[in-house]
Every structure is written in structure tokens, then in C-alpha cells.
Amino acid sequence: NGIIKNVLLNLYFIDSVTVAVELDFPIENGIHGLYVKGFCNGLVYLADNYLDYSLLWNPTTRKHKNLPFFRPRVRNPGPILGFGYDELHDDYKVVIIDYNYSIFSRDDIEVKVYSLKSDSWTNVDYCICDEDTFFVKKSSGYCGEILIDNGSFVDGKLHWSTSSSIPGPDPNVNKGKYIIAFDLANENWEKVEKPSFGEGEVELRV
């Protein structure tokens, strides 16, 4: 049996924080359950779990912008999200990846990208379609890796960890071994393997 390793990382500030400021949170009457889904360059992206309400908020200027509403094909709680900055086009973008939990098929993935500059949503293809990444149809007897957590923005790209939370036929393969990246400028997908730490099993997350 492999050895499961848990590593705890602590974040330390070099400069001490001496002043705490209470901020007015931009929630309209009747809106509940907003969560921070991403942040970049001082902007914060907030949304509820069903994406009925989402906004971009600048805590410094206290201004916010409601995102245009759209209803996903499948109404799942907690779709995969990401928020970052497209330097090439000087634009902030939100990425939403949604799918049908009951089917778990790569053929039923919906990807939407919101552009702050155009204030609109567009459809984007999820084009990493090999059998190791995302979903293979459940009827085939094998399910590949799934994206987990909200995306981390680094160097113009959003990055998601993968996890094999759905067991496949071989327990020794597909143990969350990839990082999936989405380039906000050219809207292309990339896949890289996570670092290897030798023997045993280590589950890393972005």
C-alpha cells in the first residue's frame, strides 16, 4: 500500500498588519450565500453556488459590477470557476466549467468565459479530450480525472488541480496527476503533470 502524506503549509506576512478596516459588502436585499471565488490585481470575484448572482468588487474604491445573468445547461451546486487578467487584451475574465454530475461525460462539458471589456459571456470548447483527463462516459466502465477547486491565476493562465475521486478499474492509475491550465489570452487549454515526490502517494492541489 502507498503511504499517504499530508503536508501543512503556513503563510507568513513579512510586514505586520496593524489596521483592520470594515468594508461595506455589496449585497443587495434578498441575496444570500455569496462566496469569494477568485481575486486578481485588487479585484474580487464573488458568486453564489448556483451562479444566480455574481459580481466583481473593488474593495479599495468600494465599487462593484454585477455580471450578466446566464443559466447553465445543468444547474449544479458549485461549478468549477476561475478569475484572472488577460494582459494581451487588457481585460478581466471569469471562466465557468460546468457538467452533468449524473452523466460524468466529457461530451457534456459547458465552458463559459465572461469578458469585463465586452460585458458578455461566450462559449469556449473544452478541447483536452484524451481519456486521462476530465470525463469518459460512465457507461464505458471507466471515469478519468476531474477538475477540482477554483482556478489559481498565474502568469496569464488559470490553473486547476485534478482528482480521481471517481474510482477507475485500476486503483494505481490516475491519482490526480495533472494540472489543467487555460490561457486567458488565446483561450487554449494545456495539461502538465504534477511534480513527482518519489515513492508513496502525495495528492497536491494548486
mmCIF file of C-alpha atoms in Angstrom:
data_model
loop_
_atom_site.group_PDB
_atom_site.id
_atom_site.type_symbol
_atom_site.label_atom_id
_atom_site.label_comp_id
_atom_site.label_asym_id
_atom_site.label_seq_id
_atom_site.Cartn_x
_atom_site.Cartn_y
_atom_site.Cartn_z
ATOM 1 C CA ASN A 1 0.000 0.000 0.000
ATOM 2 C CA GLY A 2 1.171 3.505 -0.783
ATOM 3 C CA ILE A 3 1.880 5.951 2.000
ATOM 4 C CA ILE A 4 -0.466 8.927 2.166
ATOM 5 C CA LYS A 5 1.404 12.092 3.060
ATOM 6 C CA ASN A 6 -0.253 15.221 4.419
ATOM 7 C CA VAL A 7 1.735 18.437 4.253
ATOM 8 C CA LEU A 8 0.638 21.609 6.052
ATOM 9 C CA LEU A 9 1.881 24.870 4.560
ATOM 10 C CA ASN A 10 1.672 28.088 6.556
ATOM 11 C CA LEU A 11 1.612 31.575 5.061
ATOM 12 C CA TYR A 12 3.553 34.288 6.849
ATOM 13 C CA PHE A 13 3.480 38.044 6.293
ATOM 14 C CA ILE A 14 6.828 39.838 6.431
ATOM 15 C CA ASP A 15 5.159 43.088 7.490
ATOM 16 C CA SER A 16 2.778 43.051 10.419
ATOM 17 C CA VAL A 17 -0.843 44.042 9.864
ATOM 18 C CA THR A 18 -1.782 46.765 12.326
ATOM 19 C CA VAL A 19 -5.025 48.167 10.909
ATOM 20 C CA ALA A 20 -8.205 46.254 10.135
ATOM 21 C CA VAL A 21 -10.865 48.062 8.123
ATOM 22 C CA GLU A 22 -14.505 47.052 7.976
ATOM 23 C CA LEU A 23 -15.725 47.057 4.375
ATOM 24 C CA ASP A 24 -19.246 47.559 3.093
ATOM 25 C CA PHE A 25 -20.097 44.324 1.319
ATOM 26 C CA PRO A 26 -22.085 44.907 -1.901
ATOM 27 C CA ILE A 27 -25.001 42.555 -1.257
ATOM 28 C CA GLU A 28 -28.439 43.608 -2.413
ATOM 29 C CA ASN A 29 -31.530 42.836 -0.389
ATOM 30 C CA GLY A 30 -32.592 39.217 -0.703
ATOM 31 C CA ILE A 31 -29.171 37.979 -1.862
ATOM 32 C CA HIS A 32 -27.603 35.344 0.388
ATOM 33 C CA GLY A 33 -24.660 32.975 0.271
ATOM 34 C CA LEU A 34 -22.052 34.858 -1.745
ATOM 35 C CA TYR A 35 -18.541 33.417 -1.652
ATOM 36 C CA VAL A 36 -15.142 34.646 -2.798
ATOM 37 C CA LYS A 37 -14.382 32.587 -5.904
ATOM 38 C CA GLY A 38 -11.246 34.394 -7.086
ATOM 39 C CA PHE A 39 -9.194 37.565 -6.877
ATOM 40 C CA CYS A 40 -6.687 39.361 -9.100
ATOM 41 C CA ASN A 41 -4.988 42.780 -9.044
ATOM 42 C CA GLY A 42 -7.182 44.029 -6.227
ATOM 43 C CA LEU A 43 -10.473 42.862 -7.765
ATOM 44 C CA VAL A 44 -12.566 40.179 -6.088
ATOM 45 C CA TYR A 45 -14.952 37.815 -7.877
ATOM 46 C CA LEU A 46 -17.930 36.707 -5.784
ATOM 47 C CA ALA A 47 -20.786 34.357 -6.644
ATOM 48 C CA ASP A 48 -23.357 32.108 -5.056
ATOM 49 C CA ASN A 49 -23.149 28.353 -5.529
ATOM 50 C CA TYR A 50 -25.721 28.244 -8.332
ATOM 51 C CA LEU A 51 -24.465 31.359 -10.171
ATOM 52 C CA ASP A 52 -27.809 33.088 -9.790
ATOM 53 C CA TYR A 53 -25.868 36.142 -8.660
ATOM 54 C CA SER A 54 -22.230 37.090 -9.266
ATOM 55 C CA LEU A 55 -20.200 40.273 -9.243
ATOM 56 C CA LEU A 56 -16.762 41.851 -9.431
ATOM 57 C CA TRP A 57 -15.860 44.023 -6.455
ATOM 58 C CA ASN A 58 -13.074 46.530 -5.839
ATOM 59 C CA PRO A 59 -12.739 46.766 -2.027
ATOM 60 C CA THR A 60 -10.497 49.841 -2.320
ATOM 61 C CA THR A 61 -12.905 52.003 -4.322
ATOM 62 C CA ARG A 62 -15.956 50.234 -2.790
ATOM 63 C CA LYS A 63 -17.389 49.875 -6.312
ATOM 64 C CA HIS A 64 -18.815 46.697 -7.797
ATOM 65 C CA LYS A 65 -20.267 45.431 -11.056
ATOM 66 C CA ASN A 66 -22.950 42.784 -11.365
ATOM 67 C CA LEU A 67 -22.192 40.201 -14.035
ATOM 68 C CA PRO A 68 -24.845 39.478 -16.690
ATOM 69 C CA PHE A 69 -27.042 36.566 -15.692
ATOM 70 C CA PHE A 70 -26.938 33.313 -17.587
ATOM 71 C CA ARG A 71 -28.407 29.941 -16.691
ATOM 72 C CA PRO A 72 -26.105 26.931 -17.153
ATOM 73 C CA ARG A 73 -27.458 23.932 -19.052
ATOM 74 C CA VAL A 74 -27.078 21.877 -15.894
ATOM 75 C CA ARG A 75 -27.901 23.531 -12.578
ATOM 76 C CA ASN A 76 -25.207 22.064 -10.338
ATOM 77 C CA PRO A 77 -24.100 23.476 -6.997
ATOM 78 C CA GLY A 78 -20.507 24.624 -7.056
ATOM 79 C CA PRO A 79 -19.349 24.619 -10.699
ATOM 80 C CA ILE A 80 -15.616 24.940 -11.387
ATOM 81 C CA LEU A 81 -14.637 28.623 -11.575
ATOM 82 C CA GLY A 82 -11.679 30.877 -12.247
ATOM 83 C CA PHE A 83 -10.916 34.607 -12.424
ATOM 84 C CA GLY A 84 -7.886 36.353 -13.881
ATOM 85 C CA TYR A 85 -6.411 39.063 -16.091
ATOM 86 C CA ASP A 86 -5.822 38.876 -19.841
ATOM 87 C CA GLU A 87 -2.839 41.192 -20.292
ATOM 88 C CA LEU A 88 -2.803 40.934 -24.102
ATOM 89 C CA HIS A 89 -6.309 42.369 -24.389
ATOM 90 C CA ASP A 90 -6.261 44.367 -21.117
ATOM 91 C CA ASP A 91 -9.330 42.506 -19.930
ATOM 92 C CA TYR A 92 -10.507 40.682 -16.817
ATOM 93 C CA LYS A 93 -12.178 37.326 -17.387
ATOM 94 C CA VAL A 94 -14.247 34.810 -15.451
ATOM 95 C CA VAL A 95 -14.240 31.158 -16.525
ATOM 96 C CA ILE A 96 -17.018 28.738 -15.584
ATOM 97 C CA ILE A 97 -16.797 24.989 -16.244
ATOM 98 C CA ASP A 98 -19.994 23.031 -15.673
ATOM 99 C CA TYR A 99 -21.100 19.476 -16.366
ATOM 100 C CA ASN A 100 -23.786 16.945 -15.536
ATOM 101 C CA TYR A 101 -22.880 15.098 -12.330
ATOM 102 C CA SER A 102 -25.246 12.239 -13.188
ATOM 103 C CA ILE A 103 -23.588 11.537 -16.545
ATOM 104 C CA PHE A 104 -19.898 12.364 -15.949
ATOM 105 C CA SER A 105 -19.181 12.735 -19.641
ATOM 106 C CA ARG A 106 -16.598 14.864 -21.388
ATOM 107 C CA ASP A 107 -19.242 15.258 -24.115
ATOM 108 C CA ASP A 108 -21.454 17.259 -21.750
ATOM 109 C CA ILE A 109 -18.996 19.922 -20.556
ATOM 110 C CA GLU A 110 -20.087 23.551 -20.779
ATOM 111 C CA VAL A 111 -17.406 26.251 -20.630
ATOM 112 C CA LYS A 112 -18.342 29.929 -20.455
ATOM 113 C CA VAL A 113 -15.965 32.909 -20.422
ATOM 114 C CA TYR A 114 -17.052 36.337 -19.220
ATOM 115 C CA SER A 115 -15.198 39.398 -20.537
ATOM 116 C CA LEU A 116 -15.347 42.569 -18.461
ATOM 117 C CA LYS A 117 -14.438 44.637 -21.528
ATOM 118 C CA SER A 118 -17.394 43.383 -23.575
ATOM 119 C CA ASP A 119 -19.593 42.694 -20.530
ATOM 120 C CA SER A 120 -20.763 39.417 -22.076
ATOM 121 C CA TRP A 121 -20.427 35.628 -21.888
ATOM 122 C CA THR A 122 -19.104 33.464 -24.719
ATOM 123 C CA ASN A 123 -18.874 29.707 -25.194
ATOM 124 C CA VAL A 124 -15.450 28.061 -25.311
ATOM 125 C CA ASP A 125 -14.671 24.463 -26.250
ATOM 126 C CA TYR A 126 -13.039 22.191 -23.721
ATOM 127 C CA CYS A 127 -10.556 20.599 -26.097
ATOM 128 C CA ILE A 128 -8.416 18.316 -23.911
ATOM 129 C CA CYS A 129 -10.218 15.151 -24.894
ATOM 130 C CA ASP A 130 -7.842 12.281 -24.172
ATOM 131 C CA GLU A 131 -9.053 9.532 -21.883
ATOM 132 C CA ASP A 132 -6.856 10.576 -18.953
ATOM 133 C CA THR A 133 -8.368 13.998 -18.479
ATOM 134 C CA PHE A 134 -11.791 15.068 -17.306
ATOM 135 C CA PHE A 135 -14.576 12.581 -18.005
ATOM 136 C CA VAL A 136 -15.056 9.448 -20.030
ATOM 137 C CA LYS A 137 -18.646 8.261 -20.224
ATOM 138 C CA LYS A 138 -19.731 6.282 -17.208
ATOM 139 C CA SER A 139 -21.144 3.526 -19.413
ATOM 140 C CA SER A 140 -17.631 2.736 -20.626
ATOM 141 C CA GLY A 141 -16.775 1.446 -17.151
ATOM 142 C CA TYR A 142 -14.034 3.996 -16.539
ATOM 143 C CA CYS A 143 -14.029 7.599 -15.432
ATOM 144 C CA GLY A 144 -10.967 9.799 -15.823
ATOM 145 C CA GLU A 145 -9.816 12.711 -13.706
ATOM 146 C CA ILE A 146 -11.990 15.657 -12.774
ATOM 147 C CA LEU A 147 -11.093 19.279 -12.169
ATOM 148 C CA ILE A 148 -11.343 20.388 -8.546
ATOM 149 C CA ASP A 149 -11.319 23.661 -6.608
ATOM 150 C CA ASN A 150 -11.392 27.141 -8.083
ATOM 151 C CA GLY A 151 -8.679 28.067 -10.549
ATOM 152 C CA SER A 152 -5.442 29.732 -9.424
ATOM 153 C CA PHE A 153 -4.283 32.592 -11.650
ATOM 154 C CA VAL A 154 -0.562 32.602 -12.521
ATOM 155 C CA ASP A 155 1.215 34.273 -15.459
ATOM 156 C CA GLY A 156 -1.845 34.871 -17.612
ATOM 157 C CA LYS A 157 -3.334 31.419 -17.086
ATOM 158 C CA LEU A 158 -5.857 29.806 -14.774
ATOM 159 C CA HIS A 159 -4.753 26.505 -13.254
ATOM 160 C CA TRP A 160 -6.862 23.706 -11.780
ATOM 161 C CA SER A 161 -5.815 20.576 -9.947
ATOM 162 C CA THR A 162 -7.322 17.240 -10.919
ATOM 163 C CA SER A 163 -8.523 14.417 -8.739
ATOM 164 C CA SER A 164 -9.613 10.841 -9.375
ATOM 165 C CA SER A 165 -12.410 10.937 -6.853
ATOM 166 C CA ILE A 166 -14.373 8.577 -9.083
ATOM 167 C CA PRO A 167 -12.642 5.177 -8.993
ATOM 168 C CA GLY A 168 -11.464 3.548 -12.180
ATOM 169 C CA PRO A 169 -10.656 -0.117 -12.791
ATOM 170 C CA ASP A 170 -7.022 0.252 -11.755
ATOM 171 C CA PRO A 171 -6.525 1.908 -8.322
ATOM 172 C CA ASN A 172 -2.879 2.653 -9.159
ATOM 173 C CA VAL A 173 -3.524 4.991 -12.093
ATOM 174 C CA ASN A 174 -4.933 8.490 -12.423
ATOM 175 C CA LYS A 175 -4.434 9.658 -8.855
ATOM 176 C CA GLY A 176 -4.876 13.339 -9.574
ATOM 177 C CA LYS A 177 -1.651 13.563 -11.547
ATOM 178 C CA TYR A 178 -2.363 16.559 -13.781
ATOM 179 C CA ILE A 179 -2.728 20.318 -13.656
ATOM 180 C CA ILE A 180 -5.041 21.765 -16.299
ATOM 181 C CA ALA A 181 -4.359 25.341 -17.461
ATOM 182 C CA PHE A 182 -6.442 27.780 -19.502
ATOM 183 C CA ASP A 183 -4.685 30.670 -21.268
ATOM 184 C CA LEU A 184 -6.911 33.730 -20.916
ATOM 185 C CA ALA A 185 -5.394 35.495 -23.935
ATOM 186 C CA ASN A 186 -5.672 32.818 -26.626
ATOM 187 C CA GLU A 187 -8.290 30.705 -24.789
ATOM 188 C CA ASN A 188 -6.330 27.494 -25.279
ATOM 189 C CA TRP A 189 -6.059 24.586 -22.842
ATOM 190 C CA GLU A 190 -2.886 22.930 -21.601
ATOM 191 C CA LYS A 191 -2.112 19.898 -19.467
ATOM 192 C CA VAL A 192 1.008 19.317 -17.376
ATOM 193 C CA GLU A 193 1.898 16.603 -14.906
ATOM 194 C CA LYS A 194 2.193 17.468 -11.239
ATOM 195 C CA PRO A 195 5.646 17.221 -9.616
ATOM 196 C CA SER A 196 6.714 13.767 -8.507
ATOM 197 C CA PHE A 197 7.943 13.200 -4.961
ATOM 198 C CA GLY A 198 9.088 9.625 -5.348
ATOM 199 C CA GLU A 199 7.521 6.624 -3.685
ATOM 200 C CA GLY A 200 4.163 6.742 -1.985
ATOM 201 C CA GLU A 201 1.141 8.791 -2.864
ATOM 202 C CA VAL A 202 1.026 12.556 -2.471
ATOM 203 C CA GLU A 203 -2.068 14.494 -3.501
ATOM 204 C CA LEU A 204 -1.125 18.026 -4.473
ATOM 205 C CA ARG A 205 -3.538 20.845 -5.158
ATOM 206 C CA VAL A 206 -2.997 24.167 -6.876
#
